[in-house]
Short mmCIF file of N, CA and C in Angstrom, two decimals:
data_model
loop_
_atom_site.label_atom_id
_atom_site.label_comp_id
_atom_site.label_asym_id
_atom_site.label_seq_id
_atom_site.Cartn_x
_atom_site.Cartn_y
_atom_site.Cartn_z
N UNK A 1305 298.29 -18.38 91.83
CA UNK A 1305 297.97 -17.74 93.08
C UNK A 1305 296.45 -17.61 93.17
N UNK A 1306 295.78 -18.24 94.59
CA UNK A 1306 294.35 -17.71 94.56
C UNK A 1306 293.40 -16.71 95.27
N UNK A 1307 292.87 -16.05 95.31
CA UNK A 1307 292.77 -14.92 95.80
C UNK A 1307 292.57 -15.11 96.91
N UNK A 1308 292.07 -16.05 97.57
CA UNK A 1308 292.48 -16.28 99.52
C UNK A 1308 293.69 -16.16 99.92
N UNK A 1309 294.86 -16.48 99.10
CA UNK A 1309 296.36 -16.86 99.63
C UNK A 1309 296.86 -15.40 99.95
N UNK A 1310 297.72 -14.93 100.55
CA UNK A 1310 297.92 -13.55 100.85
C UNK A 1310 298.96 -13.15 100.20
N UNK A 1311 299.64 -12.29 99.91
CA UNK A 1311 300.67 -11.65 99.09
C UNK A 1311 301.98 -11.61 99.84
N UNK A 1312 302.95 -12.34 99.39
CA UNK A 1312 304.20 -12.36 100.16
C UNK A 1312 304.82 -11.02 99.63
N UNK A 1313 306.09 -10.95 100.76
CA UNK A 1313 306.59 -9.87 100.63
C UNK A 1313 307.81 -10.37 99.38
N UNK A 1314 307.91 -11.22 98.87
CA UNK A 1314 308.54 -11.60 98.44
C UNK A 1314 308.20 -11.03 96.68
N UNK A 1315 306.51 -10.93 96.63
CA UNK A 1315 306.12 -11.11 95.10
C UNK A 1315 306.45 -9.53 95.00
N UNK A 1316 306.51 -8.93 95.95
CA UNK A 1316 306.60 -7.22 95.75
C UNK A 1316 308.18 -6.90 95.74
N UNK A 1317 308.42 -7.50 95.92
CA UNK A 1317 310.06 -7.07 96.45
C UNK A 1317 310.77 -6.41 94.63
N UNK A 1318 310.05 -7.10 93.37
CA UNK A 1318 310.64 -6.84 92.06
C UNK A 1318 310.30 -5.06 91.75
N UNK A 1319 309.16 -5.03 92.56
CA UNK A 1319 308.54 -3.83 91.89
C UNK A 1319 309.05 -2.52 93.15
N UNK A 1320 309.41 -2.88 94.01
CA UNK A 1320 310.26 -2.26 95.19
C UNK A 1320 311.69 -2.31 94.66
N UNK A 1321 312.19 -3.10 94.04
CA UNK A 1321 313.72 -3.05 93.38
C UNK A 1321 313.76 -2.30 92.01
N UNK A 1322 312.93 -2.11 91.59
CA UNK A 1322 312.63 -1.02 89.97
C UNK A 1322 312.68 0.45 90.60
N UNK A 1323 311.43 0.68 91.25
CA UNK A 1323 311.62 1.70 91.93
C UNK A 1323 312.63 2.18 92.14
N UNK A 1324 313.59 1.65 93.24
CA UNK A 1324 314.56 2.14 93.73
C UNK A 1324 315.53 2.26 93.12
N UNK A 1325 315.82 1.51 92.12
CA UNK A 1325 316.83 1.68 90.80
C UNK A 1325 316.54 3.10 90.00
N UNK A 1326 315.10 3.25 90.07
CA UNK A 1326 314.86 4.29 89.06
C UNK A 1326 315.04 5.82 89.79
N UNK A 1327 314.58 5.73 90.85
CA UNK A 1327 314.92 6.64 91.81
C UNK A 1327 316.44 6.73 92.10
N UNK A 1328 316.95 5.73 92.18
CA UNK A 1328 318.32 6.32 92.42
C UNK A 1328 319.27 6.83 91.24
N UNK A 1329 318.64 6.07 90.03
CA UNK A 1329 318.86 6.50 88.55
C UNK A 1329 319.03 8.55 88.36
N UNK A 1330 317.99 8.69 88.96
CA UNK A 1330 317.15 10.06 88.42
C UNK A 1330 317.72 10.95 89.33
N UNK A 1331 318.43 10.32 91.05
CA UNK A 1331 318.96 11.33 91.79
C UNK A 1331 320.64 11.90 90.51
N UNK A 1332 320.81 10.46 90.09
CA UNK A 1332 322.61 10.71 90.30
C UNK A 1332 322.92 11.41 88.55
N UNK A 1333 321.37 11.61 87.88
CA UNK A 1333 321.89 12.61 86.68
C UNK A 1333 321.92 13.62 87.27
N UNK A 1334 321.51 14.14 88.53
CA UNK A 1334 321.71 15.37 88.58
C UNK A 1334 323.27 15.58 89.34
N UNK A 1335 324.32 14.90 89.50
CA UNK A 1335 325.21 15.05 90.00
C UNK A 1335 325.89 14.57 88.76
N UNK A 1336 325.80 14.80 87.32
CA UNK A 1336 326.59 15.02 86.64
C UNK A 1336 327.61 15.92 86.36
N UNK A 1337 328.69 16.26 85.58
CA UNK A 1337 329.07 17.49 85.17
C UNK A 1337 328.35 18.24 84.09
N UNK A 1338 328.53 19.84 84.50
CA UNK A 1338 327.55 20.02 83.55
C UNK A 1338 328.84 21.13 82.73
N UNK A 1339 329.28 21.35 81.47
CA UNK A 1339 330.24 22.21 80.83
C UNK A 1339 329.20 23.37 79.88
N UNK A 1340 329.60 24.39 80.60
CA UNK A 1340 329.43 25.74 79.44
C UNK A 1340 330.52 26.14 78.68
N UNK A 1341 329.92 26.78 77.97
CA UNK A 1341 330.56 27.69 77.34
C UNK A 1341 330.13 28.77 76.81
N UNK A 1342 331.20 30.02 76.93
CA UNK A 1342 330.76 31.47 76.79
C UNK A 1342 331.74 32.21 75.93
N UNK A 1343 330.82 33.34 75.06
CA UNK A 1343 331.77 33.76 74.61
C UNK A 1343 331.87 33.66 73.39
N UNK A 1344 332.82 33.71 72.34
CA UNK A 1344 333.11 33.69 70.84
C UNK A 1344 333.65 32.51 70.70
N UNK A 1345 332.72 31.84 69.22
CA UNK A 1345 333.64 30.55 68.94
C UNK A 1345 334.42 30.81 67.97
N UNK A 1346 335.86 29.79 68.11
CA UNK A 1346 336.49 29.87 67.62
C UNK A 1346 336.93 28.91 66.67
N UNK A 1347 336.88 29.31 65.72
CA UNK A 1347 337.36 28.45 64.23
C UNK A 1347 338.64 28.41 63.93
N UNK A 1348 339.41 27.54 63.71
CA UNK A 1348 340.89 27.38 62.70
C UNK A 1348 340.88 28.37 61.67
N UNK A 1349 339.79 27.81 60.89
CA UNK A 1349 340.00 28.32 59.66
C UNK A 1349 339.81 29.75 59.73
N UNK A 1350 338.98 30.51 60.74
CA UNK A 1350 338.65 31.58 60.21
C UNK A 1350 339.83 32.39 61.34
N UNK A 1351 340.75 32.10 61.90
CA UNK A 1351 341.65 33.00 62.70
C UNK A 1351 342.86 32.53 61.66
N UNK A 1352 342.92 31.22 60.82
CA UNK A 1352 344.26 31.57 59.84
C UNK A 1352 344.22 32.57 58.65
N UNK A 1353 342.55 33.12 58.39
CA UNK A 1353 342.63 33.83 57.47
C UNK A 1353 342.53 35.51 57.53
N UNK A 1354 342.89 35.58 59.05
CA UNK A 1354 343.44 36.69 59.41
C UNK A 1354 345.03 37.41 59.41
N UNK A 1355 345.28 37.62 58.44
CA UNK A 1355 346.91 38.41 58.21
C UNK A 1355 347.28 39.89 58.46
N UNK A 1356 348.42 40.23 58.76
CA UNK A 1356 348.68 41.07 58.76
C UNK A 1356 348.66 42.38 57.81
N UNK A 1357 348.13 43.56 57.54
CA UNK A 1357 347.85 44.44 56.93
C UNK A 1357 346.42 44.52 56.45
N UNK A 1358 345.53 43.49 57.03
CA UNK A 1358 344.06 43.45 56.72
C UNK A 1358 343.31 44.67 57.39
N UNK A 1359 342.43 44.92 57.11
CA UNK A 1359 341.82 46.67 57.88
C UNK A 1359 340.74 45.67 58.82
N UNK A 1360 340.46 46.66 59.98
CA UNK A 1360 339.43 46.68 60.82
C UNK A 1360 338.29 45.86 60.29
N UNK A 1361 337.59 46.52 59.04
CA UNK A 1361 336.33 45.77 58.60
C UNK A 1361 336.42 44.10 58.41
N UNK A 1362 337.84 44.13 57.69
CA UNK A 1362 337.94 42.53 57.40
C UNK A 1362 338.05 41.52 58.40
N UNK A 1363 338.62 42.46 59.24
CA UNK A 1363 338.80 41.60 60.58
C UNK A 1363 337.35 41.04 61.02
N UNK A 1364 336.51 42.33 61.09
CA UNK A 1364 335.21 41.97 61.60
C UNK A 1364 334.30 41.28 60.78
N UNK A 1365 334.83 41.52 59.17
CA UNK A 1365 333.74 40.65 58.10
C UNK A 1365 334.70 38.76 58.96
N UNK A 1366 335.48 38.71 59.17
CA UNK A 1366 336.23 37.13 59.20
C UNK A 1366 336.23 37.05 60.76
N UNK A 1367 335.85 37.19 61.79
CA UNK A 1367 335.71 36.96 62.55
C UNK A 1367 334.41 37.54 63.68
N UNK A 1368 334.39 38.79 63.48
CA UNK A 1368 332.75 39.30 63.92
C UNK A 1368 332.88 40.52 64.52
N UNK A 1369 331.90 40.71 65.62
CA UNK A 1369 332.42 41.87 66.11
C UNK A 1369 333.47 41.31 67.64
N UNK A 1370 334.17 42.31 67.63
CA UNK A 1370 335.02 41.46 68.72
C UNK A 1370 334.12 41.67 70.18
N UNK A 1371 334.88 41.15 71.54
CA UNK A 1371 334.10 41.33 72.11
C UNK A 1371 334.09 42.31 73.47
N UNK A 1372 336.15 42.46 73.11
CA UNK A 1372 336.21 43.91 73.72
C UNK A 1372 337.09 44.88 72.96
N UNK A 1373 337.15 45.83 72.84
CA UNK A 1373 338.49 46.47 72.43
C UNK A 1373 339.01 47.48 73.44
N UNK A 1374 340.60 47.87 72.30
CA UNK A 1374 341.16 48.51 73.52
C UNK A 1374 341.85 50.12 72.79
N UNK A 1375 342.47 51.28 73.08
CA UNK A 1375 342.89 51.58 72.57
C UNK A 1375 344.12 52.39 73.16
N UNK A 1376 344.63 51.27 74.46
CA UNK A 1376 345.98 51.60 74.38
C UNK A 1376 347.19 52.00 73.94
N UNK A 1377 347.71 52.20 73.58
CA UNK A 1377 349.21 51.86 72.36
C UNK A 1377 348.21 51.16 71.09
N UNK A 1378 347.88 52.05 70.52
CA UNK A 1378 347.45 51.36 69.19
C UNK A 1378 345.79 50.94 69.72
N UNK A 1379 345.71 50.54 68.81
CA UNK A 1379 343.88 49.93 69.06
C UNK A 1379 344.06 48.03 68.88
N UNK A 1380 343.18 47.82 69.82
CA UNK A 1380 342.96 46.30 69.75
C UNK A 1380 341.99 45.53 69.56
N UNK A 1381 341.76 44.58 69.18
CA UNK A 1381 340.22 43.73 69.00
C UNK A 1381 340.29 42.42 70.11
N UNK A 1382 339.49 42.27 70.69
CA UNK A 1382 339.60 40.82 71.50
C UNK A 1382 338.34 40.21 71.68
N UNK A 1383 338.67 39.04 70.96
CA UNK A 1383 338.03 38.11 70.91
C UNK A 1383 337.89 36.78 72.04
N UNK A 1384 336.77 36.48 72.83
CA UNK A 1384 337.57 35.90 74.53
C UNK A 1384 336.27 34.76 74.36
N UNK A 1385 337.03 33.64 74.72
CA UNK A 1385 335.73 32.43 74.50
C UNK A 1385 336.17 31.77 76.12
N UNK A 1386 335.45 31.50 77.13
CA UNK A 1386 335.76 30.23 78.33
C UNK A 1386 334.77 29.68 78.08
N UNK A 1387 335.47 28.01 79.23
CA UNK A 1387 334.58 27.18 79.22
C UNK A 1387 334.64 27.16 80.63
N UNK A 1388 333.65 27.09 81.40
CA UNK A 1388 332.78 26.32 82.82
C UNK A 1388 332.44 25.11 82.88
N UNK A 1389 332.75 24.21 84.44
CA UNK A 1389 332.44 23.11 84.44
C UNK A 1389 332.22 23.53 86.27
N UNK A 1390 331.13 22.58 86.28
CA UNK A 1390 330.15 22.87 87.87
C UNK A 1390 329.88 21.04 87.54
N UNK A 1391 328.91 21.16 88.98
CA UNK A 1391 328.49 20.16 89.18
C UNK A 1391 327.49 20.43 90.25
N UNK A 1392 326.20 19.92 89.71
CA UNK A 1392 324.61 20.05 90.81
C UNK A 1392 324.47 21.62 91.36
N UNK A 1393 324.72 21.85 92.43
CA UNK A 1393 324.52 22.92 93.14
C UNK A 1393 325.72 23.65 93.71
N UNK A 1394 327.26 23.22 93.34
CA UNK A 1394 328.41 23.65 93.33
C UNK A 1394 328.77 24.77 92.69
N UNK A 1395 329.83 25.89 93.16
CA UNK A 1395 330.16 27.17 92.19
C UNK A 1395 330.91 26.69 90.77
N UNK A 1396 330.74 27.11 89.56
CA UNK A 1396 331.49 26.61 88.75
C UNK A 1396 332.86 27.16 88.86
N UNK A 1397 333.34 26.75 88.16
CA UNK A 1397 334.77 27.35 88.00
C UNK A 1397 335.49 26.78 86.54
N UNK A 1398 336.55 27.99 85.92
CA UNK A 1398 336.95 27.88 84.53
C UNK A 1398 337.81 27.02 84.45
N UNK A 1399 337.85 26.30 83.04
CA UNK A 1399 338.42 24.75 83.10
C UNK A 1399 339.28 25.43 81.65
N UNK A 1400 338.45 26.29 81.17
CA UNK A 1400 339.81 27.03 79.81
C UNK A 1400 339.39 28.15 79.15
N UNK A 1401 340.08 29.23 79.03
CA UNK A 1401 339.77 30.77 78.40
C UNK A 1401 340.68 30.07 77.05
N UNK A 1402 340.06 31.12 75.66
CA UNK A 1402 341.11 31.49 74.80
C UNK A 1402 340.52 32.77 74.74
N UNK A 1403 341.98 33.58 74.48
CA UNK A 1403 341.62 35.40 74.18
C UNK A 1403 342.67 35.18 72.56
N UNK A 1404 341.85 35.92 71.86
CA UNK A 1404 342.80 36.43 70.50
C UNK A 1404 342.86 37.83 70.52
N UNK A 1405 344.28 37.96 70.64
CA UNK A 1405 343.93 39.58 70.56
C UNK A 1405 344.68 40.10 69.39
N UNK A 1406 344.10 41.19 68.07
CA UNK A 1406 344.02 41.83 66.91
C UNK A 1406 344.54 42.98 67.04
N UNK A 1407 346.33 43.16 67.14
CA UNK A 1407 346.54 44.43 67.42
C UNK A 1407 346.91 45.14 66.27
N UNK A 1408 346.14 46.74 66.06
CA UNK A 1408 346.32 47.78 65.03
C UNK A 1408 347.24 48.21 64.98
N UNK A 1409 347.83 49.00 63.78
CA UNK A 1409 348.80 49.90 63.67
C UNK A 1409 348.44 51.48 63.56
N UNK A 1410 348.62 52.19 63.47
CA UNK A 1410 348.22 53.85 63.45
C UNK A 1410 347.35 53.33 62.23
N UNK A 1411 347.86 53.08 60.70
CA UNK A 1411 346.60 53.17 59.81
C UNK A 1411 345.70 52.11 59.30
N UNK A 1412 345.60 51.93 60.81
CA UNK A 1412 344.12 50.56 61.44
C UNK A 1412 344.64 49.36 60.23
N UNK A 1413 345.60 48.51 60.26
CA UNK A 1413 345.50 47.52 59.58
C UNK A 1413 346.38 46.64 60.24
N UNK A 1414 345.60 45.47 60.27
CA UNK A 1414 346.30 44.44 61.34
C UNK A 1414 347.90 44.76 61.62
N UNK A 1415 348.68 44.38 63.05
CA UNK A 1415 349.81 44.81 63.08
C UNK A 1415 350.11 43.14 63.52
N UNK A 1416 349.50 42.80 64.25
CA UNK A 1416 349.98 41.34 64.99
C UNK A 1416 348.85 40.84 65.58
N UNK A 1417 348.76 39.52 65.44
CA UNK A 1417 347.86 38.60 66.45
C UNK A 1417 348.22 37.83 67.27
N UNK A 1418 347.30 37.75 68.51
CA UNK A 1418 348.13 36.70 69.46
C UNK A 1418 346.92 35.74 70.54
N UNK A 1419 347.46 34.69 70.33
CA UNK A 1419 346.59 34.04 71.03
C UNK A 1419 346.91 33.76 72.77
N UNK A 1420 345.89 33.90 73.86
CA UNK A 1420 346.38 33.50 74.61
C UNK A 1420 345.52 32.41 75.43
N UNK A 1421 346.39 31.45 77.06
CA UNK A 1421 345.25 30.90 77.22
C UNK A 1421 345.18 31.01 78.46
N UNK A 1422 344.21 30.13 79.73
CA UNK A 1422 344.40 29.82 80.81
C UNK A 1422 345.47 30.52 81.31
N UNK A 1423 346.63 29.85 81.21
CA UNK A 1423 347.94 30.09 81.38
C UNK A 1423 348.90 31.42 81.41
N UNK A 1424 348.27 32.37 80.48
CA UNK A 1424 348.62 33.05 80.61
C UNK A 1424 348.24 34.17 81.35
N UNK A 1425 346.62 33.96 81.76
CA UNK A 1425 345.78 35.24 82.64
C UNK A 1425 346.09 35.33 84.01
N UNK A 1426 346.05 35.86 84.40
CA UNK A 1426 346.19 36.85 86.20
C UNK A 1426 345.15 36.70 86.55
N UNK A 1427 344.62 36.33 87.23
CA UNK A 1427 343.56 36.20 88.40
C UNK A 1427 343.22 36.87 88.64
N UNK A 1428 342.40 38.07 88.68
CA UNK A 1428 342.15 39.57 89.39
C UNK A 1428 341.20 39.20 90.30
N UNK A 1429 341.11 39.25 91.71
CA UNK A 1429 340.77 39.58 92.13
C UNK A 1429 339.60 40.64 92.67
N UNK A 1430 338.53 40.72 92.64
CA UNK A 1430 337.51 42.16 92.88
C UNK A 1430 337.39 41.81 94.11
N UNK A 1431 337.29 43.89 94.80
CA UNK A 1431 337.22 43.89 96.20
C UNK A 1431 335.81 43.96 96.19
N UNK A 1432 334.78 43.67 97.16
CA UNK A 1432 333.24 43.04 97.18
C UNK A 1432 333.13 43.92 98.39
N UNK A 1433 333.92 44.59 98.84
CA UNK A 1433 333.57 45.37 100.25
C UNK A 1433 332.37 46.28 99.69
N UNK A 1434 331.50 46.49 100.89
CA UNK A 1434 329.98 47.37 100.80
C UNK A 1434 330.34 48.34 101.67
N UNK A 1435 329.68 49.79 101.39
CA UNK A 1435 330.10 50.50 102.18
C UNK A 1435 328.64 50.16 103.45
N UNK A 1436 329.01 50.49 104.92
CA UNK A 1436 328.17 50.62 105.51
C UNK A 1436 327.33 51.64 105.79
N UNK A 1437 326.01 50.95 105.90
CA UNK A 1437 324.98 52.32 105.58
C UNK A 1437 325.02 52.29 107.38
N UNK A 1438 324.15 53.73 107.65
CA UNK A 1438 323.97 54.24 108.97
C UNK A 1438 322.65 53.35 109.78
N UNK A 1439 322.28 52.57 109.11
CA UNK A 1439 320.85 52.43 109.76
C UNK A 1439 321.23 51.10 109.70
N UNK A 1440 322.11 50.22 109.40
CA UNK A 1440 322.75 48.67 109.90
C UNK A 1440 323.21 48.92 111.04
N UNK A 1441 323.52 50.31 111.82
CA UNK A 1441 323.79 50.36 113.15
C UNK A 1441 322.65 50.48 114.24
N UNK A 1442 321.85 51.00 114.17
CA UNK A 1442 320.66 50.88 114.87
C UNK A 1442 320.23 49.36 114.96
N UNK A 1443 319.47 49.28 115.86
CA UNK A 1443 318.37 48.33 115.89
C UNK A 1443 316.86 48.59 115.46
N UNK A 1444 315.83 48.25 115.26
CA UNK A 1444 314.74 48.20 114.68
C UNK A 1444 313.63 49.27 115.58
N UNK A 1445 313.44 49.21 117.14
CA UNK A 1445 312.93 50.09 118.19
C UNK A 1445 313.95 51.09 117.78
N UNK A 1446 315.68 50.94 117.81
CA UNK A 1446 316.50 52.54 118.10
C UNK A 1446 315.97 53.05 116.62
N UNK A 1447 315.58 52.56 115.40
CA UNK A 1447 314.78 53.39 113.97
C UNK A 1447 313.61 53.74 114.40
N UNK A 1448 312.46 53.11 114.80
CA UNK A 1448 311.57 53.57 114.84
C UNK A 1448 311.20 54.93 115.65
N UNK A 1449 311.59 54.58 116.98
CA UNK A 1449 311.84 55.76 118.04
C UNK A 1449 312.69 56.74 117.82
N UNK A 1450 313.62 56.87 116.70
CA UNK A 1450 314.55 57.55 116.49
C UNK A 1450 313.85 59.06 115.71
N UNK A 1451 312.90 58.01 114.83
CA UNK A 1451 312.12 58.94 113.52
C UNK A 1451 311.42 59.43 114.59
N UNK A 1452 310.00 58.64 115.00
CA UNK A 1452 309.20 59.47 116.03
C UNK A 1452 309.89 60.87 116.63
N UNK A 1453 310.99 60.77 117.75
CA UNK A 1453 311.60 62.02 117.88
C UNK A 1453 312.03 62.61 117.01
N UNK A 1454 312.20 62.68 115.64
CA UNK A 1454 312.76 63.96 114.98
C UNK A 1454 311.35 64.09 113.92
N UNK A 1455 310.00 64.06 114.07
CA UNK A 1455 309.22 64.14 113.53
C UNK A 1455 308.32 65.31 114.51
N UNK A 1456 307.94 66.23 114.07
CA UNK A 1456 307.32 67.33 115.05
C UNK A 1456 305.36 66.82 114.95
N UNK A 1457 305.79 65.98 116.24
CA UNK A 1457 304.18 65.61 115.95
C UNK A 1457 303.54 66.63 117.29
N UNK A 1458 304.08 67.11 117.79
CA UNK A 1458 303.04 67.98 118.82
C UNK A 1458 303.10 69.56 118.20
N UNK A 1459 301.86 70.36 119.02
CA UNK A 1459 302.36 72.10 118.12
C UNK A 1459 303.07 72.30 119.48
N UNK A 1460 303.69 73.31 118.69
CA UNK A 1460 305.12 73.80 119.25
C UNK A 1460 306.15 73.19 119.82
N UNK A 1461 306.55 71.66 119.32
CA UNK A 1461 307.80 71.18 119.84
C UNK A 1461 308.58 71.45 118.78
N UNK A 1462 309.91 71.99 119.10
CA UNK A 1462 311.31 72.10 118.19
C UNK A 1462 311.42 70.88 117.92
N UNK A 1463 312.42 70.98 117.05
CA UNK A 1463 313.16 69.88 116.09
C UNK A 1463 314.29 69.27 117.54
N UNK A 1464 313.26 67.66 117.48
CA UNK A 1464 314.12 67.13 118.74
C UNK A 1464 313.94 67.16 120.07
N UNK A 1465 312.78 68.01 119.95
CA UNK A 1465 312.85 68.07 121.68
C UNK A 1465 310.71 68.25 121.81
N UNK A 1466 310.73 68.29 122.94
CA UNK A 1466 308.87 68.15 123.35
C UNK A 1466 308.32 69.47 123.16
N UNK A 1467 307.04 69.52 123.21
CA UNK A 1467 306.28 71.05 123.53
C UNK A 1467 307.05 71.62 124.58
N UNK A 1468 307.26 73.16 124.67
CA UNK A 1468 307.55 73.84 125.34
C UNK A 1468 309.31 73.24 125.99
N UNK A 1469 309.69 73.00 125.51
CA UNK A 1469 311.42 72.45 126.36
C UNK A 1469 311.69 73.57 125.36
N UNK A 1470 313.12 74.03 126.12
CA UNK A 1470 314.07 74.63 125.52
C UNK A 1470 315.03 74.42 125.15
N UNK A 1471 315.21 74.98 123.99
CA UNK A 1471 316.62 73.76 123.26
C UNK A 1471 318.03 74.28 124.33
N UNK A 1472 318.57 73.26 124.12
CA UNK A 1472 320.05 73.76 124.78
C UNK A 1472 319.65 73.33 126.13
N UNK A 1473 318.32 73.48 126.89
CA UNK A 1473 318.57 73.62 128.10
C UNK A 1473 317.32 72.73 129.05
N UNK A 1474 317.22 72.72 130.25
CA UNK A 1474 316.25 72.31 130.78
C UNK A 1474 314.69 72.34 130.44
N UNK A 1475 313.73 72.06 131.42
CA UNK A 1475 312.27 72.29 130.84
C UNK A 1475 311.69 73.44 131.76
#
């Protein structure tokens, strides 16, 4: 090529096709899945070497501290691990819980364990209702003008009303 000849659109077109590969490369990792996880991990080995009649401490030396307890009918240990899976800018949502739950006997030594999963949880629901405050009813002039009148900026006006008016009644 000599430097009089002009540049086809043709010699650019490779470095216009990289680009756009790479750019479109770099949009679509972000529309991967992305998986969490929360919570307590859980080992084989260390939930088979939990038996019955073991005390509280052992529980917690072989598995940790739990991560809720309870002390319903007896006392409980629970141990609760989920996993999350989202994608880009989407809400996640749970793809699998395990709960172990470590139930006591009166003289705190393992009584029973039980695993549960997904499958077995209830959905609860939370109500998100707000209570309404008083001043989402106004408008922005009915606040401002509202305060002004109950602010005693002249001498001798009552609470609410102008200089010299009489409450209850005319001027």
């Amino acid at each position: 090529m000599h430097r009089d000849e002009p540049i086809s659109l043709w010699s650019k077109r490779p470095l216009g096709a990289c680009l756009a590969a790479a750019l479109l490369a770099s949009a679509l990792t972000g529309c991967g899945a992305q998986i969490d996880r929360h919570g307590h991990v859980f080992m084989d080995v260390d939930l088979a070497q939990v038996q019955p009649g073991m005390s509280k401490d052992q529980v917690m030396t072989t598995l940790g501290s739990p991560d809720t307890t309870s002390s319903i009918n007896g006392e409980a240990y629970y141990y609760i691990s989920t996993t999350q899976k989202s994608y880009a800018f989407l809400k996640p949502w749970e793809i699998d819980r395990k709960v172990v739950a470590v139930y006591f006997n009166r003289q705190a030594t393992v009584d029973n364990i039980a695993q549960y999963g997904l499958k077995d949880g209830i959905v609860v629901r939370y109500a998100k209702d707000e209570t309404p405050a008083r001043g989402k009813d106004l408008g922005v002039l009915e606040q401002i003008f509202g305060n002004i009148s109950q602010r005693k900026m002249f001498k001798g006006q009552t609470q609410g009303g102008m200089p010299g008016s009489i409450p209850g009644g005319g001027p």
